[in-house]
Amino acid sequence: MAGLVPPGATAIPAEASKTAHTKAEEKTDYMNLPCPIPFEELQREALMSLKPETFEGLRFDFTKGLNQKFSLSHSVFMGPTEIPSQSAETIKIPTAHYEFGANFIDPNLMLIGRVLTDGRVNARVKWDLTDNLSLTNEPHMSHGMVNFDYKGKDYRSQFQMGNGALFGASYIQSVTPHLSLAGEVFWAGQHRKSGLGYAARYETDKMVAAGQVASTGMVALSYVQKVSEKVSLASDFMYNYMTRDVTASVGYDYILRQCRLRGKIDSNGCTTAYLEERLNMGLNFILSAEIDHSKKDYKFGFGLTVG
């Protein structure tokens, strides 16, 4: 008798009850939104697939850890370097340099320094003052930049100062669990230029879409589709409505058990491929290729990374 439905009552199907319960659980809690990624990383997934660090020539990198926090690095590069030219042809000169680096990485402090034989000195300091506030200093090539980053519960803000009277600020806010909106402003006092920009990012487990618009004339759109845990397809679109320059590209990111392969082709006919093969623990072999038939520019490189 307990299983009988009383007269006048309507039995609710089990599937409908489950669907209603799921929708109730998926109701957005706007007081508990996730913290968005930093403003400068809005299109990081697309950049990883479409803009690998290609090079031409020979590269060798060796990193030796002295303890859990301190390590030294040595890098050797031999290959041509492009120089500016007013002609359509690409002019290259043979170069070679050695780079020495020192790294100190602590949960709250990061110090990175680089010295090159051609006279360049690079340095980066990142200091987490609190769990929410961090300070970054990046002096390099007679230029300096100081960043103040604040991480809120569902937002991030950044303030930048640099020599040459350069000032900038950015803010990104989570609007829904998947959508973030952002804005930035900068002022370059030395060149008497200012700019304002807006951005949006939508992210799910299967895709990432981002777009940026700036008063300088630049429009940047990107989309990444995660086909599986190992395969991603990406595309981007760059348009400058001041100069009427348009560039679009499509690419892929394929992660295998022992290697990672990335490549792209753009609307100018430039094709790029980048392969990282893990030969052993701490030993990677790198192949890089970039072919631009329109400019008759062909770049091939190989390298080895140890440590």
Coordinates of C-alpha atoms in Angstrom, one line a residue:
M1 CA 0.0 0.0 0.0
A2 CA 2.9 2.3 0.6
G3 CA 3.8 2.3 -3.1
L4 CA 0.3 3.6 -4.2
V5 CA -0.2 7.2 -5.2
P6 CA -3.0 9.0 -3.4
P7 CA -6.0 10.1 -5.5
G8 CA -5.5 13.5 -7.1
A9 CA -1.7 13.4 -6.8
T10 CA 0.6 13.3 -9.8
A11 CA 3.8 11.2 -9.7
I12 CA 6.9 13.0 -10.7
P13 CA 9.1 11.1 -13.1
A14 CA 12.6 10.2 -11.7
E15 CA 14.4 11.9 -14.7
A16 CA 12.5 15.1 -14.3
S17 CA 13.2 15.2 -10.6
K18 CA 16.9 14.6 -11.3
T19 CA 17.0 17.3 -13.9
A20 CA 15.4 19.9 -11.6
H21 CA 17.9 18.9 -8.9
T22 CA 20.8 19.4 -11.2
K23 CA 19.6 22.8 -12.3
A24 CA 19.3 23.8 -8.7
E25 CA 22.8 22.8 -8.0
E26 CA 24.1 24.7 -11.1
K27 CA 22.5 27.9 -10.0
T28 CA 25.2 30.6 -10.1
D29 CA 26.5 31.9 -6.8
Y30 CA 27.5 35.5 -7.7
M31 CA 29.0 35.9 -4.2
N32 CA 31.5 33.1 -4.7
L33 CA 32.9 33.6 -8.2
P34 CA 36.4 32.3 -9.1
C35 CA 39.4 34.6 -9.3
P36 CA 40.3 35.4 -13.0
I37 CA 43.7 35.0 -14.5
P38 CA 46.0 38.1 -14.8
F39 CA 45.2 40.6 -17.5
E40 CA 48.3 39.9 -19.5
E41 CA 47.5 36.2 -19.7
L42 CA 44.0 36.6 -21.2
Q43 CA 45.1 34.7 -24.4
R44 CA 47.7 32.4 -22.9
E45 CA 46.2 29.2 -24.3
A46 CA 46.2 30.6 -27.9
L47 CA 49.8 32.0 -27.5
M48 CA 51.1 28.6 -26.3
S49 CA 49.8 27.0 -29.5
L50 CA 50.3 29.8 -32.1
K51 CA 53.4 31.5 -30.9
P52 CA 56.1 29.0 -29.8
E53 CA 59.6 30.3 -29.1
T54 CA 61.0 29.5 -32.6
F55 CA 64.6 30.2 -33.3
E56 CA 67.2 29.8 -36.0
G57 CA 70.6 28.0 -35.5
L58 CA 71.9 26.1 -32.5
R59 CA 70.8 26.5 -28.9
F60 CA 72.0 24.7 -25.8
D61 CA 70.6 25.3 -22.4
F62 CA 71.9 23.7 -19.1
T63 CA 70.4 24.3 -15.7
K64 CA 72.1 23.1 -12.5
G65 CA 70.2 23.2 -9.2
L66 CA 72.5 23.8 -6.2
N67 CA 69.7 23.4 -3.7
Q68 CA 65.9 23.5 -3.6
K69 CA 65.8 27.3 -4.0
F70 CA 68.9 28.3 -5.9
S71 CA 70.1 27.3 -9.4
L72 CA 72.5 28.4 -12.1
S73 CA 71.9 28.3 -15.9
H74 CA 74.2 28.4 -18.9
S75 CA 73.0 29.0 -22.5
V76 CA 74.8 29.1 -25.8
F77 CA 73.3 30.3 -29.0
M78 CA 74.8 30.3 -32.5
G79 CA 72.9 31.5 -35.5
P80 CA 71.9 34.5 -37.7
T81 CA 70.2 37.6 -36.4
E82 CA 67.9 39.7 -38.5
I83 CA 68.7 43.4 -38.8
P84 CA 66.2 46.2 -39.8
S85 CA 66.1 46.9 -43.5
Q86 CA 64.0 49.1 -45.7
S87 CA 64.0 46.6 -48.6
A88 CA 61.7 43.6 -48.9
E89 CA 64.5 41.1 -48.5
T90 CA 65.5 39.9 -45.0
I91 CA 69.1 40.8 -44.0
K92 CA 70.8 38.5 -41.5
I93 CA 74.2 38.6 -39.9
P94 CA 75.9 35.6 -38.1
T95 CA 76.0 35.9 -34.3
A96 CA 76.9 33.9 -31.3
H97 CA 76.6 34.6 -27.6
Y98 CA 76.8 33.0 -24.2
E99 CA 74.3 33.7 -21.4
F100 CA 74.9 33.1 -17.6
G101 CA 71.9 33.1 -15.3
A102 CA 71.2 32.8 -11.6
N103 CA 67.8 31.9 -10.1
F104 CA 66.4 32.1 -6.6
I105 CA 62.9 30.8 -6.2
D106 CA 61.1 30.9 -2.9
P107 CA 57.3 30.7 -2.2
N108 CA 57.2 34.4 -1.5
L109 CA 60.3 35.7 -3.4
M110 CA 61.7 35.1 -6.9
L111 CA 65.0 36.6 -8.2
I112 CA 66.1 35.9 -11.8
G113 CA 69.2 37.5 -13.4
R114 CA 70.8 37.1 -16.8
V115 CA 74.2 38.3 -18.2
L116 CA 75.1 38.0 -21.9
T117 CA 78.4 38.3 -23.6
D118 CA 77.0 41.1 -25.9
G119 CA 76.7 43.4 -22.9
R120 CA 73.0 42.9 -22.1
V121 CA 71.9 42.4 -18.5
N122 CA 68.4 41.3 -17.5
A123 CA 66.8 41.0 -14.1
R124 CA 63.4 40.2 -12.6
V125 CA 62.3 40.4 -9.0
K126 CA 58.9 39.2 -7.8
W127 CA 58.0 39.6 -4.2
D128 CA 54.6 38.5 -2.7
L129 CA 54.1 41.1 0.1
T130 CA 50.9 39.3 1.3
D131 CA 48.7 36.5 -0.1
N132 CA 46.9 39.1 -2.2
L133 CA 49.6 41.8 -3.0
S134 CA 52.7 41.2 -5.0
L135 CA 55.5 43.5 -6.3
T136 CA 57.4 42.9 -9.6
N137 CA 60.5 44.7 -10.8
E138 CA 61.8 44.1 -14.4
P139 CA 64.8 46.1 -15.3
H140 CA 66.3 45.2 -18.7
M141 CA 68.3 46.9 -21.4
S142 CA 68.4 50.3 -19.7
H143 CA 64.7 50.1 -19.1
G144 CA 62.8 49.5 -15.9
M145 CA 59.3 48.4 -14.9
V146 CA 57.6 48.0 -11.5
N147 CA 54.3 46.2 -11.2
F148 CA 52.0 46.1 -8.2
D149 CA 49.5 43.2 -8.4
Y150 CA 46.5 42.7 -6.1
K151 CA 44.5 39.5 -6.2
G152 CA 41.0 39.7 -4.8
K153 CA 38.4 37.0 -4.3
D154 CA 36.9 37.4 -7.8
Y155 CA 39.1 40.1 -9.4
R156 CA 42.6 41.2 -10.1
S157 CA 44.1 44.6 -10.5
Q158 CA 47.6 45.8 -11.6
F159 CA 49.4 49.1 -11.6
Q160 CA 52.6 49.6 -13.6
M161 CA 55.3 52.3 -13.5
G162 CA 58.3 52.5 -15.8
N163 CA 61.0 55.0 -16.8
G164 CA 60.2 57.4 -19.5
A165 CA 57.1 58.4 -17.5
L166 CA 55.2 55.2 -18.4
F167 CA 52.2 54.5 -16.3
G168 CA 49.5 51.8 -16.7
A169 CA 46.7 50.1 -14.9
S170 CA 44.5 47.1 -15.6
Y171 CA 41.5 45.5 -13.9
I172 CA 39.8 42.1 -14.6
Q173 CA 36.5 41.0 -12.9
S174 CA 34.7 37.6 -13.0
V175 CA 31.1 38.2 -14.0
T176 CA 30.0 34.6 -14.1
P177 CA 31.9 31.4 -13.4
H178 CA 33.0 31.3 -17.0
L179 CA 33.0 35.0 -18.2
S180 CA 35.5 37.7 -17.2
L181 CA 35.6 41.3 -18.3
A182 CA 38.6 43.6 -18.1
G183 CA 39.9 47.0 -18.9
E184 CA 43.3 48.8 -19.1
V185 CA 44.7 52.3 -19.5
F186 CA 48.2 53.5 -20.1
W187 CA 50.1 56.8 -20.5
A188 CA 53.6 57.1 -22.1
G189 CA 54.7 60.5 -21.1
Q190 CA 58.0 60.4 -23.1
H191 CA 56.1 59.9 -26.3
R192 CA 53.0 61.8 -25.3
K193 CA 50.8 58.8 -26.1
S194 CA 47.9 57.3 -24.1
G195 CA 45.6 54.3 -24.7
L196 CA 42.5 52.6 -23.4
G197 CA 41.5 49.0 -23.9
Y198 CA 38.7 46.5 -23.1
A199 CA 38.8 42.7 -23.0
A200 CA 36.7 39.7 -22.4
R201 CA 37.4 36.0 -21.8
Y202 CA 35.0 33.1 -21.8
E203 CA 36.3 29.7 -20.6
T204 CA 34.8 26.2 -20.1
D205 CA 36.3 22.8 -19.8
K206 CA 36.4 22.4 -23.6
M207 CA 37.1 25.8 -25.0
V208 CA 38.6 29.3 -24.3
A209 CA 37.6 32.4 -26.2
A210 CA 39.1 35.9 -25.7
G211 CA 39.0 39.3 -27.3
Q212 CA 40.7 42.6 -26.8
V213 CA 40.1 46.0 -28.3
A214 CA 42.4 49.0 -27.8
S215 CA 42.1 52.7 -28.7
T216 CA 45.5 52.3 -30.5
G217 CA 43.7 50.5 -33.3
M218 CA 44.4 46.9 -32.4
V219 CA 41.7 44.2 -32.3
A220 CA 42.7 40.8 -31.2
L221 CA 40.5 37.7 -31.1
S222 CA 41.4 34.1 -30.2
Y223 CA 39.7 30.8 -29.8
V224 CA 41.0 27.5 -28.5
Q225 CA 39.1 24.2 -28.7
K226 CA 40.3 21.4 -26.4
V227 CA 39.6 18.3 -28.5
S228 CA 41.0 16.0 -25.8
E229 CA 43.4 16.2 -22.9
K230 CA 46.3 15.9 -25.3
V231 CA 45.0 17.8 -28.4
S232 CA 44.1 21.4 -28.8
L233 CA 43.2 23.5 -31.9
A234 CA 43.6 27.2 -31.9
S235 CA 42.9 30.2 -34.1
D236 CA 43.4 34.0 -33.8
F237 CA 42.6 37.1 -35.7
M238 CA 44.5 40.4 -35.5
Y239 CA 43.2 43.6 -37.1
N240 CA 44.5 47.2 -36.9
Y241 CA 41.9 49.6 -38.0
M242 CA 44.5 52.4 -38.2
T243 CA 46.8 50.7 -40.7
R244 CA 44.2 48.3 -42.1
D245 CA 46.6 45.3 -41.4
V246 CA 44.9 42.0 -41.0
T247 CA 46.4 38.7 -39.9
A248 CA 44.7 35.4 -39.1
S249 CA 46.2 32.1 -38.2
V250 CA 45.2 28.5 -37.2
G251 CA 47.3 26.1 -35.2
Y252 CA 47.5 23.0 -33.1
D253 CA 49.1 21.7 -29.9
Y254 CA 49.6 17.9 -29.7
I255 CA 51.0 16.4 -26.5
L256 CA 52.3 12.8 -26.8
R257 CA 53.8 10.6 -24.2
Q258 CA 57.4 11.6 -25.0
C259 CA 57.0 14.8 -27.0
R260 CA 55.0 17.9 -27.7
L261 CA 54.3 19.2 -31.2
R262 CA 53.0 22.7 -32.0
G263 CA 52.5 24.4 -35.3
K264 CA 50.5 27.0 -37.2
I265 CA 49.9 28.6 -40.6
D266 CA 48.8 32.3 -41.0
S267 CA 47.1 34.3 -43.7
N268 CA 50.5 35.6 -45.0
G269 CA 51.6 32.0 -45.8
C270 CA 54.1 31.7 -43.0
T271 CA 54.2 28.1 -41.6
T272 CA 55.7 27.3 -38.2
A273 CA 56.4 24.0 -36.4
Y274 CA 58.0 23.4 -33.0
L275 CA 58.9 20.0 -31.6
E276 CA 60.1 19.2 -28.0
E277 CA 61.2 15.5 -27.6
R278 CA 62.0 14.2 -24.1
L279 CA 64.9 11.8 -24.6
N280 CA 65.4 11.1 -20.9
M281 CA 64.6 12.6 -17.5
G282 CA 65.9 16.2 -17.7
L283 CA 67.1 15.9 -21.3
N284 CA 65.0 17.4 -24.1
F285 CA 65.7 17.7 -27.8
I286 CA 64.2 20.7 -29.7
L287 CA 63.5 21.2 -33.4
S288 CA 62.2 24.5 -34.8
A289 CA 61.2 25.5 -38.3
E290 CA 59.6 28.6 -39.8
I291 CA 59.0 29.0 -43.6
D292 CA 57.8 32.3 -45.2
H293 CA 57.8 31.9 -49.0
S294 CA 56.5 35.4 -49.6
K295 CA 59.6 36.9 -47.9
K296 CA 61.9 34.1 -48.9
D297 CA 62.8 33.7 -45.3
Y298 CA 63.5 30.2 -44.0
K299 CA 64.5 29.5 -40.4
F300 CA 65.6 26.1 -39.1
G301 CA 67.0 25.4 -35.6
F302 CA 67.8 22.6 -33.3
G303 CA 68.7 22.6 -29.6
L304 CA 69.3 20.6 -26.5
T305 CA 68.0 21.3 -23.0
V306 CA 69.6 19.7 -19.9
G307 CA 68.3 20.1 -16.4

